[in-house]
PDB file of C-alpha atoms in Angstrom:
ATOM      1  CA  UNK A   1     105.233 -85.126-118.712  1.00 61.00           C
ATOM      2  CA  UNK A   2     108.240 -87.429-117.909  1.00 73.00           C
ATOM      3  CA  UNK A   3     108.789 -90.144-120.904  1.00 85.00           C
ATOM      4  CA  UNK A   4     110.568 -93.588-119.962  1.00 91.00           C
ATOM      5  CA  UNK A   5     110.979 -95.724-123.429  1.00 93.00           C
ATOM      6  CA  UNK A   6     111.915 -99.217-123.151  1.00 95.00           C
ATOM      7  CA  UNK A   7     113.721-101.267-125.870  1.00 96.00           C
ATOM      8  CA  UNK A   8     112.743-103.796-127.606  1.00 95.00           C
ATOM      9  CA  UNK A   9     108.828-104.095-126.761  1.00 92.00           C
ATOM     10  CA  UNK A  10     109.134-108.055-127.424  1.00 92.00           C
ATOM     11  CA  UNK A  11     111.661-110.549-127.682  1.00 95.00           C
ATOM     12  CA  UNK A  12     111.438-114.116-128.369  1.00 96.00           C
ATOM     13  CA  UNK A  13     115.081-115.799-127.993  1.00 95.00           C
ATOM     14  CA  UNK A  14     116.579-119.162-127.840  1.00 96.00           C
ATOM     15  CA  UNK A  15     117.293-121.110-124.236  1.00 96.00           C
ATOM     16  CA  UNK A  16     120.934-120.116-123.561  1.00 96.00           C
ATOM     17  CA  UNK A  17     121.290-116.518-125.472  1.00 96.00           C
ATOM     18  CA  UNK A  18     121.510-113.046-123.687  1.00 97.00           C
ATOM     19  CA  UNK A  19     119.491-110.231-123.724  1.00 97.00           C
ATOM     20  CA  UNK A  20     119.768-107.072-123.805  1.00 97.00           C
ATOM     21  CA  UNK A  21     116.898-104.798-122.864  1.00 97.00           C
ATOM     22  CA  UNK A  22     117.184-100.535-123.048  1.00 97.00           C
ATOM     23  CA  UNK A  23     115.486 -97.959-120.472  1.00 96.00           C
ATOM     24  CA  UNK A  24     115.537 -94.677-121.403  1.00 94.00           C
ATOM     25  CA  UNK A  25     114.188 -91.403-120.090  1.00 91.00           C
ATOM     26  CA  UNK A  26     113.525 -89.384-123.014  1.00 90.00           C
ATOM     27  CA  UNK A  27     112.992 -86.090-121.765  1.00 83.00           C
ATOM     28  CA  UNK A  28     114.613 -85.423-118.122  1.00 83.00           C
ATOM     29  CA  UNK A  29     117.549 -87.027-116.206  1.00 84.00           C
ATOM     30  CA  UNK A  30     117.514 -89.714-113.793  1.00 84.00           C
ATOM     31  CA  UNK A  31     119.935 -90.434-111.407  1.00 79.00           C
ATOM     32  CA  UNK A  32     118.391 -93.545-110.197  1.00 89.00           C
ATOM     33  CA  UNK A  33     116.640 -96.491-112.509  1.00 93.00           C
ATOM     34  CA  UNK A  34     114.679 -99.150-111.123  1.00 93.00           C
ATOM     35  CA  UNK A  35     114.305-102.431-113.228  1.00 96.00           C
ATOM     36  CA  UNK A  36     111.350-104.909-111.945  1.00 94.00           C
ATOM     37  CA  UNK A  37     110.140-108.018-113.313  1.00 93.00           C
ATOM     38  CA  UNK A  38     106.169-108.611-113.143  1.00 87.00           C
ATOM     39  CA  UNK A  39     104.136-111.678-113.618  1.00 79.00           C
ATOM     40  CA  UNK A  40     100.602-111.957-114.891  1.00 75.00           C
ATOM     41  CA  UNK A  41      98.449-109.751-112.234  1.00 71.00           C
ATOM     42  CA  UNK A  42     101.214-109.914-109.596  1.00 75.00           C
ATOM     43  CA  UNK A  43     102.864-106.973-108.140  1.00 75.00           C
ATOM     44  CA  UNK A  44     106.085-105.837-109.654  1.00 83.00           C
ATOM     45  CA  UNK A  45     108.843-107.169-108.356  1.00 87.00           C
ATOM     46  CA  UNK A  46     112.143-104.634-107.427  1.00 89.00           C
ATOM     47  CA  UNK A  47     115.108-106.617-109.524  1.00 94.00           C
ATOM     48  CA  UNK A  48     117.722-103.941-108.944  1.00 94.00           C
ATOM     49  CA  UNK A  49     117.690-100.260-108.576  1.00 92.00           C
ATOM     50  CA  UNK A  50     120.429 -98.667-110.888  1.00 90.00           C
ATOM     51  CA  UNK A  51     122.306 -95.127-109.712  1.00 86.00           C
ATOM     52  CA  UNK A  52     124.584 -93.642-112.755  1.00 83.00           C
ATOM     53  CA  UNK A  53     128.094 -94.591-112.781  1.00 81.00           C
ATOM     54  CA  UNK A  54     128.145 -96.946-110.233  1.00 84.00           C
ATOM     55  CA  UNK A  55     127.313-100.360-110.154  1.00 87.00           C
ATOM     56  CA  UNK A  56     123.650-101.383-108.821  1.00 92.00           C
ATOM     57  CA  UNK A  57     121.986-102.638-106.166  1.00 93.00           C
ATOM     58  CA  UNK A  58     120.353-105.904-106.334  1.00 95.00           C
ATOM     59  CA  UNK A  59     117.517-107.426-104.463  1.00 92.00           C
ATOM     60  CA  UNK A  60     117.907-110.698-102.360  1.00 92.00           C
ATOM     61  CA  UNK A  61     117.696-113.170-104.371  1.00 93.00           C
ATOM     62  CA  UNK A  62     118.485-111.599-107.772  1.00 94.00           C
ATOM     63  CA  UNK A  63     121.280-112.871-109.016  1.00 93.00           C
ATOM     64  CA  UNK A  64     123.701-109.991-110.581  1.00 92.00           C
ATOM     65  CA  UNK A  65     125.793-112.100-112.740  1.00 94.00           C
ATOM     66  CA  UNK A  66     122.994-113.161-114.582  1.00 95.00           C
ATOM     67  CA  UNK A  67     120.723-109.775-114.662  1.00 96.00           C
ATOM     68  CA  UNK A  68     123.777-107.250-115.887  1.00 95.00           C
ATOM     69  CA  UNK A  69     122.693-103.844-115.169  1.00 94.00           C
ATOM     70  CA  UNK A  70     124.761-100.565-116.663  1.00 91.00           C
ATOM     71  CA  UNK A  71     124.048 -97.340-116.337  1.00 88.00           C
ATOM     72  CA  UNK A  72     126.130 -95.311-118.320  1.00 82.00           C
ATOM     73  CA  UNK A  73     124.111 -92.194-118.583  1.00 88.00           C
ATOM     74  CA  UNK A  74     121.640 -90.202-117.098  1.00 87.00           C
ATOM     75  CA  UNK A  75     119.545 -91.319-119.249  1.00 91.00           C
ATOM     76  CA  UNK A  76     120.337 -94.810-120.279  1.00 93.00           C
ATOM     77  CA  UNK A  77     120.077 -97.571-117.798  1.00 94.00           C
ATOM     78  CA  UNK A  78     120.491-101.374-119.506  1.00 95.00           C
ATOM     79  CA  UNK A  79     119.587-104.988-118.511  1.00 97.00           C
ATOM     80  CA  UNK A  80     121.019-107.904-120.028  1.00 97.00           C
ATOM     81  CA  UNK A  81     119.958-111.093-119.140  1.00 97.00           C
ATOM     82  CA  UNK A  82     122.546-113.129-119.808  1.00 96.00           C
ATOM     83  CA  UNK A  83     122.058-117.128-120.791  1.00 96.00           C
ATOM     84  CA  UNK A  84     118.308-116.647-120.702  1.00 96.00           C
ATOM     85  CA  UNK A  85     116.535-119.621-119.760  1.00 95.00           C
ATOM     86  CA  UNK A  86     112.638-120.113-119.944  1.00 95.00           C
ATOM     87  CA  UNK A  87     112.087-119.622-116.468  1.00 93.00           C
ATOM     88  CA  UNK A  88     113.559-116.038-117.317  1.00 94.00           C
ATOM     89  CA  UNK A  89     110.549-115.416-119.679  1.00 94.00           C
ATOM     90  CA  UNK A  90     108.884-112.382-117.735  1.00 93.00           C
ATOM     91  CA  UNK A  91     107.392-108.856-118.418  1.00 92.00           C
ATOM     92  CA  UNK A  92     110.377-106.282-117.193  1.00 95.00           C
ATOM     93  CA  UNK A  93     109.235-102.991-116.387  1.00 94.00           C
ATOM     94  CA  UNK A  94     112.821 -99.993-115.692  1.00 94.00           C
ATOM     95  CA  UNK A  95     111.208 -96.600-114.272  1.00 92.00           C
ATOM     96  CA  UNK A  96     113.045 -93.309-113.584  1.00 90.00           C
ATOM     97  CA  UNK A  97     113.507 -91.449-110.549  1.00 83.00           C
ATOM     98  CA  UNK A  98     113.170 -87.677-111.501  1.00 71.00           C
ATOM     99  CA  UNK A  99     116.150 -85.171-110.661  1.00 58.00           C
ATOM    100  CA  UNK A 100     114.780 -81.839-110.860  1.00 53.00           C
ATOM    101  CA  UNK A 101     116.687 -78.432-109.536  1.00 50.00           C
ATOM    102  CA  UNK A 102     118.932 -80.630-107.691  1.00 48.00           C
ATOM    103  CA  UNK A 103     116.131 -82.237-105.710  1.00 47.00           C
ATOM    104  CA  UNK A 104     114.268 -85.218-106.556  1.00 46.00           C
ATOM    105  CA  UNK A 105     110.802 -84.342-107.308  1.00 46.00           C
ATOM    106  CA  UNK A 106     108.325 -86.122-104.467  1.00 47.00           C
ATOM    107  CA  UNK A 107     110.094 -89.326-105.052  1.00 55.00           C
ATOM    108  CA  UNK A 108     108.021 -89.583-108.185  1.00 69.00           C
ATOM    109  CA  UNK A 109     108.483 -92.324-110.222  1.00 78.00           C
ATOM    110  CA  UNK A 110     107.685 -92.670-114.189  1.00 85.00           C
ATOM    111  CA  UNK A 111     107.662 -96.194-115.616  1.00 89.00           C
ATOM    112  CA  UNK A 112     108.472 -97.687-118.998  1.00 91.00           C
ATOM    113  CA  UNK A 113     105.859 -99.580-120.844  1.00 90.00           C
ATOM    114  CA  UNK A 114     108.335-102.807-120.381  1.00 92.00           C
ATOM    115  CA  UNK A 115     109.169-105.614-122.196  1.00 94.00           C
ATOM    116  CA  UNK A 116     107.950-109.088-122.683  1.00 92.00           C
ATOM    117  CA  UNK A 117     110.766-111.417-123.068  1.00 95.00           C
ATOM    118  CA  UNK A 118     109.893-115.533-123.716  1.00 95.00           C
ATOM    119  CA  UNK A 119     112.655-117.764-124.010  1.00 96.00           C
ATOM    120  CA  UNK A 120     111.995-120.901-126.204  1.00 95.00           C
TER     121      UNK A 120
ATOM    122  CA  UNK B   1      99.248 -90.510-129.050  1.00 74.00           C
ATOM    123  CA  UNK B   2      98.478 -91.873-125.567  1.00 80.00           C
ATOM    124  CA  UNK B   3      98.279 -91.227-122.677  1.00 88.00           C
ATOM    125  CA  UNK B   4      96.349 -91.803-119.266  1.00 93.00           C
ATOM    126  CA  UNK B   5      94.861 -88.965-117.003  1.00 94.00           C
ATOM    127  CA  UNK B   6      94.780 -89.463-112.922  1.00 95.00           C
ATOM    128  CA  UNK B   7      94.783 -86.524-110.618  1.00 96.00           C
ATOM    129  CA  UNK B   8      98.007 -85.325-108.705  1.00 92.00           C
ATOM    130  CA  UNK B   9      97.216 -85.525-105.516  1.00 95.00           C
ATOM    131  CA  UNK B  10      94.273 -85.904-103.217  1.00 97.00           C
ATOM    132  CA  UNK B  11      93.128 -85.619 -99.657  1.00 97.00           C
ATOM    133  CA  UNK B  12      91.036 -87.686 -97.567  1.00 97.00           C
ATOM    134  CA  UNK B  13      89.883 -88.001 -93.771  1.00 97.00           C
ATOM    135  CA  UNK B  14      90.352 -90.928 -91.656  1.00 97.00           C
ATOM    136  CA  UNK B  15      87.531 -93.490 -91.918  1.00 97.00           C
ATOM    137  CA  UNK B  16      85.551 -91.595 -94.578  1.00 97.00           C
ATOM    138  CA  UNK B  17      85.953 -92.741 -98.562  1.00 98.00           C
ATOM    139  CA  UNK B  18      87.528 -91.764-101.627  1.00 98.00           C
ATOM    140  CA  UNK B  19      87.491 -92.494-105.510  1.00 98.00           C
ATOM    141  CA  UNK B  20      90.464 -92.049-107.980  1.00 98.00           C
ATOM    142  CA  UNK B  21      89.717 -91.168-111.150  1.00 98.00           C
ATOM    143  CA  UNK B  22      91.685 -92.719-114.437  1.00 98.00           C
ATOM    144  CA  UNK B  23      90.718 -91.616-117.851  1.00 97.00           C
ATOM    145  CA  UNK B  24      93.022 -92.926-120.836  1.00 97.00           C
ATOM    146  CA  UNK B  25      92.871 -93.200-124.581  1.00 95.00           C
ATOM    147  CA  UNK B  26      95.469 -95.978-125.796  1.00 91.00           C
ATOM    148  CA  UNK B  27      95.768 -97.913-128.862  1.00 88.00           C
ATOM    149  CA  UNK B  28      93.840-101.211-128.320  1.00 91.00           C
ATOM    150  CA  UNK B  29      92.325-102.266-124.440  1.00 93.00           C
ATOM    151  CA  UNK B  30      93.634-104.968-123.060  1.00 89.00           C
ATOM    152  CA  UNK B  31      93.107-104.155-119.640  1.00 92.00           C
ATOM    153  CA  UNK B  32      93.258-101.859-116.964  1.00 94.00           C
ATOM    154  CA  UNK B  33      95.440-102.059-113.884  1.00 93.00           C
ATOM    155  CA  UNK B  34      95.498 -99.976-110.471  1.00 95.00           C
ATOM    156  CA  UNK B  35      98.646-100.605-108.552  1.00 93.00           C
ATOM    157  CA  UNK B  36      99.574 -99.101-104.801  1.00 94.00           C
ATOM    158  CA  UNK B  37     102.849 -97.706-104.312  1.00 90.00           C
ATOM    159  CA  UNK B  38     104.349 -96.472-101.081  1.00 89.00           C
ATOM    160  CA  UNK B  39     107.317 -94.154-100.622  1.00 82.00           C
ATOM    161  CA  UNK B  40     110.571 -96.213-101.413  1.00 76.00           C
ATOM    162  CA  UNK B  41     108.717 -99.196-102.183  1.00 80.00           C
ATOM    163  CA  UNK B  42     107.815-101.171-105.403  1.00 79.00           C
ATOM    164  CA  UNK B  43     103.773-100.809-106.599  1.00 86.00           C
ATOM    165  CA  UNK B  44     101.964-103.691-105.607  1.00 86.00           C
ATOM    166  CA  UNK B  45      99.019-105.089-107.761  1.00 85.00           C
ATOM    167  CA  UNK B  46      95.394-104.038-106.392  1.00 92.00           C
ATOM    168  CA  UNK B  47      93.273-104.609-109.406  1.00 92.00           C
ATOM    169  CA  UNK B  48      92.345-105.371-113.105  1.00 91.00           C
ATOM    170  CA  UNK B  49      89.661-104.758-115.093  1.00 93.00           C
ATOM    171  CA  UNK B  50      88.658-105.690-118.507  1.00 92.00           C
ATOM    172  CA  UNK B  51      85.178-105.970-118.737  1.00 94.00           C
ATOM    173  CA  UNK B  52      83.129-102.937-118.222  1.00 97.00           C
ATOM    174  CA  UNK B  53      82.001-103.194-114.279  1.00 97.00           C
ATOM    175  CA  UNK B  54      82.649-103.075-110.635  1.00 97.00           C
ATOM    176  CA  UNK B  55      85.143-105.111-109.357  1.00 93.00           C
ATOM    177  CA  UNK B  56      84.812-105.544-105.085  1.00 94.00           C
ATOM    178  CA  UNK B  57      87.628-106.866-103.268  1.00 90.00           C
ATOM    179  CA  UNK B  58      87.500-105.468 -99.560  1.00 94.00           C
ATOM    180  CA  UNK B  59      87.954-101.586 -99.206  1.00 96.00           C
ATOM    181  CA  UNK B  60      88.763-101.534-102.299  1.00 97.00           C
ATOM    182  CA  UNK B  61      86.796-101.539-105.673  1.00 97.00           C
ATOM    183  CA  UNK B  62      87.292-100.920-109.082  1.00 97.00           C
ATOM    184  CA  UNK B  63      85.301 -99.624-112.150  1.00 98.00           C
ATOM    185  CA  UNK B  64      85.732 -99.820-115.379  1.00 98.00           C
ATOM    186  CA  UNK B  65      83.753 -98.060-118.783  1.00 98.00           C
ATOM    187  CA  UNK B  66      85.289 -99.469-121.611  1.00 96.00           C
ATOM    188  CA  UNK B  67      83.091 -97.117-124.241  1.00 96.00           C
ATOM    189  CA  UNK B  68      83.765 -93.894-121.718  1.00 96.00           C
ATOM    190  CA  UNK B  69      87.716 -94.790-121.674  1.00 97.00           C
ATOM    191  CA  UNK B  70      87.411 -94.471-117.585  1.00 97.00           C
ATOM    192  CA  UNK B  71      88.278 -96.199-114.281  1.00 98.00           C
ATOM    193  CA  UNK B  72      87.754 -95.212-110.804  1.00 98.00           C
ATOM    194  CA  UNK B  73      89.171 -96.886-107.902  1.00 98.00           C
ATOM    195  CA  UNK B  74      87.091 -96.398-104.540  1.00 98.00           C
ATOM    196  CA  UNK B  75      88.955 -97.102-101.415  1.00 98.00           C
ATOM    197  CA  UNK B  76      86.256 -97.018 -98.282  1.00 97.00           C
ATOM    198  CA  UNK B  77      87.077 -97.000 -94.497  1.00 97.00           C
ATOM    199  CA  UNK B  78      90.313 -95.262 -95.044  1.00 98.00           C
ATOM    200  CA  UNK B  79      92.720 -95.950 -92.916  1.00 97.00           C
ATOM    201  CA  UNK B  80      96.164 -93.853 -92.565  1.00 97.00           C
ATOM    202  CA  UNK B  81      98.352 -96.922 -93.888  1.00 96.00           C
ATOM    203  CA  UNK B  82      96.085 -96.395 -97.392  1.00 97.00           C
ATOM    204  CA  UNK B  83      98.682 -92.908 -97.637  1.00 96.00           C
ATOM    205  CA  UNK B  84     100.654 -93.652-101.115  1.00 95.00           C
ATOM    206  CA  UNK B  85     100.406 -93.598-104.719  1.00 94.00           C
ATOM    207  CA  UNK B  86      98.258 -94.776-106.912  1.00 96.00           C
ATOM    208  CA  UNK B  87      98.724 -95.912-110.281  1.00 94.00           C
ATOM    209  CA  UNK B  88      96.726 -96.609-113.107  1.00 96.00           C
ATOM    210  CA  UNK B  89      97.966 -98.429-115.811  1.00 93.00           C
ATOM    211  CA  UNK B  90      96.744 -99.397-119.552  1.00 93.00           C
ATOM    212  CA  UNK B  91      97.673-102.530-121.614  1.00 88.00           C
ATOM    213  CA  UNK B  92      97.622-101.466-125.178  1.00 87.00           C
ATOM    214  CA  UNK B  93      96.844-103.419-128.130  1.00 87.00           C
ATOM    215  CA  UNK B  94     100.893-104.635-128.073  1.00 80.00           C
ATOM    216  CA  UNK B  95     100.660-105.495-124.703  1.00 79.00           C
ATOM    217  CA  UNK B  96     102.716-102.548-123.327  1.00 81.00           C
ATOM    218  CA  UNK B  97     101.622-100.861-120.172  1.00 86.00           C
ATOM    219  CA  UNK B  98     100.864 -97.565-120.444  1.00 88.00           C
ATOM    220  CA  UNK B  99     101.546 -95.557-117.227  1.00 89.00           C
ATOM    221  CA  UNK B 100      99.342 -92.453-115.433  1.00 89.00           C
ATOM    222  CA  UNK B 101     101.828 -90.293-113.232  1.00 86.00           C
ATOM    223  CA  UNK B 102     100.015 -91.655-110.148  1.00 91.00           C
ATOM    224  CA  UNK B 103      97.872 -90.417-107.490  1.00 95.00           C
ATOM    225  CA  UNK B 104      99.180 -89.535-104.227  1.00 94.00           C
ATOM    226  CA  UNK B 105      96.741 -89.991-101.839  1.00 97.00           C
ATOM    227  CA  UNK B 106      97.068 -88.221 -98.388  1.00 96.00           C
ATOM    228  CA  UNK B 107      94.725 -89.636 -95.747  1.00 97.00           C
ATOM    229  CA  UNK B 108      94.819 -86.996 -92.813  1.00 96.00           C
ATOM    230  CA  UNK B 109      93.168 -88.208 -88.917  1.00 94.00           C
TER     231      UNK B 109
END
């Protein structure tokens, strides 16, 4: 089946350094990422959703100079959060959207296993 | 490796109830999750489980058998709004969430 990595798995930074935080889908190309942030037993939230070679959508009340998205590749879609502060500490979750024979397969989407970030 | 086992797709009538099946073997437990997702939209949180049991919270319920590496999710008095996907996820020993490909659920009158 469809992989998504994400990169690191944990980070522990200092109040006022940036972030940088890798999505990749390992076996299939996807013309749309999704990046979400999720706190304990809450529902993910949508962040941004990220289309290749173009710059990303954000969600009201994200703010995109401070969540930097890039997606360079079909299968590389980055988040840096820039300046993190501790309210930034979060669980961030990227998933795919599947491309498939020029169609996009049922909408299906595969998710990363995310990454805890705590800023100190 | 690991990985987490849900059915593709199922069908169910109107009113009448169904259970989603989740088996998984991961590297540690640290909990189970079932999430809803409709078309377009991001998954929102329906349940977690970790201790072995039944876990009521309207229509909905969740199971979990630790020793049997299993979950079901039993959604009663269906309703045509319950028509999505639905994901079970597994936190692994290193906290990392560990994704099934989802369960689309079809709910037909």
């Amino acid at each position: 089946g469809a992989v998504v990595s994400q990169h690191p798995s944990w980070v522990i930074c200092k109040s006022g350094t940036s972030v940088k935080i890798e999505c990749r889908s390992l076996d299939f190309q996807a013309t749309t990422m999704f990046w979400y942030r999720q706190f304990p037993k809450q529902s993910l939230m949508l962040m941004a959703t990220s289309n290749e070679g173009s710059k990303a959508t954000y969600e009201q009340g994200v703010e995109k100079d401070k969540f930097l998205i890039n997606h360079a590749s079909l299968t590389l879609s980055t988040l840096t959060v820039t300046s993190a502060h501790p309210e930034d500490s979060s669980f961030y979750i990227c998933s795919a959207r599947v491309l498939s024979g020029g169609a996009i397969m049922g909408e299906t989407q595969y998710f990363g296993p995310g990454t805890r970030l705590l800023v100190l | 490796g690991q990985n987490i086992d849900q059915p593709t797709e199922m069908t169910a009538t109107e009113g009448a109830i169904v259970q989603i099946n989740c088996t998984y073997q991961t590297s540690g437990f640290n909990g189970l999750f079932w999430y809803q997702q409709h078309a377009g939209e991001a998954p929102t949180f329906l349940s977690y489980n970790v201790l072995d049991g039944l876990e009521e919270k309207g229509r909905f319920s969740s199971f979990l058998s630790r020793s049997k590496g299993y979950s079901y999710l039993l959604l009663k008095e269906l309703q045509m709004k319950d028509s999505a996907s639905y994901l079970c996820a597994v936190m692994d020993s290193n906290y990392q969430l560990i994704w099934g490909a989802g369960t689309k659920l079809i709910i037909k009158p």
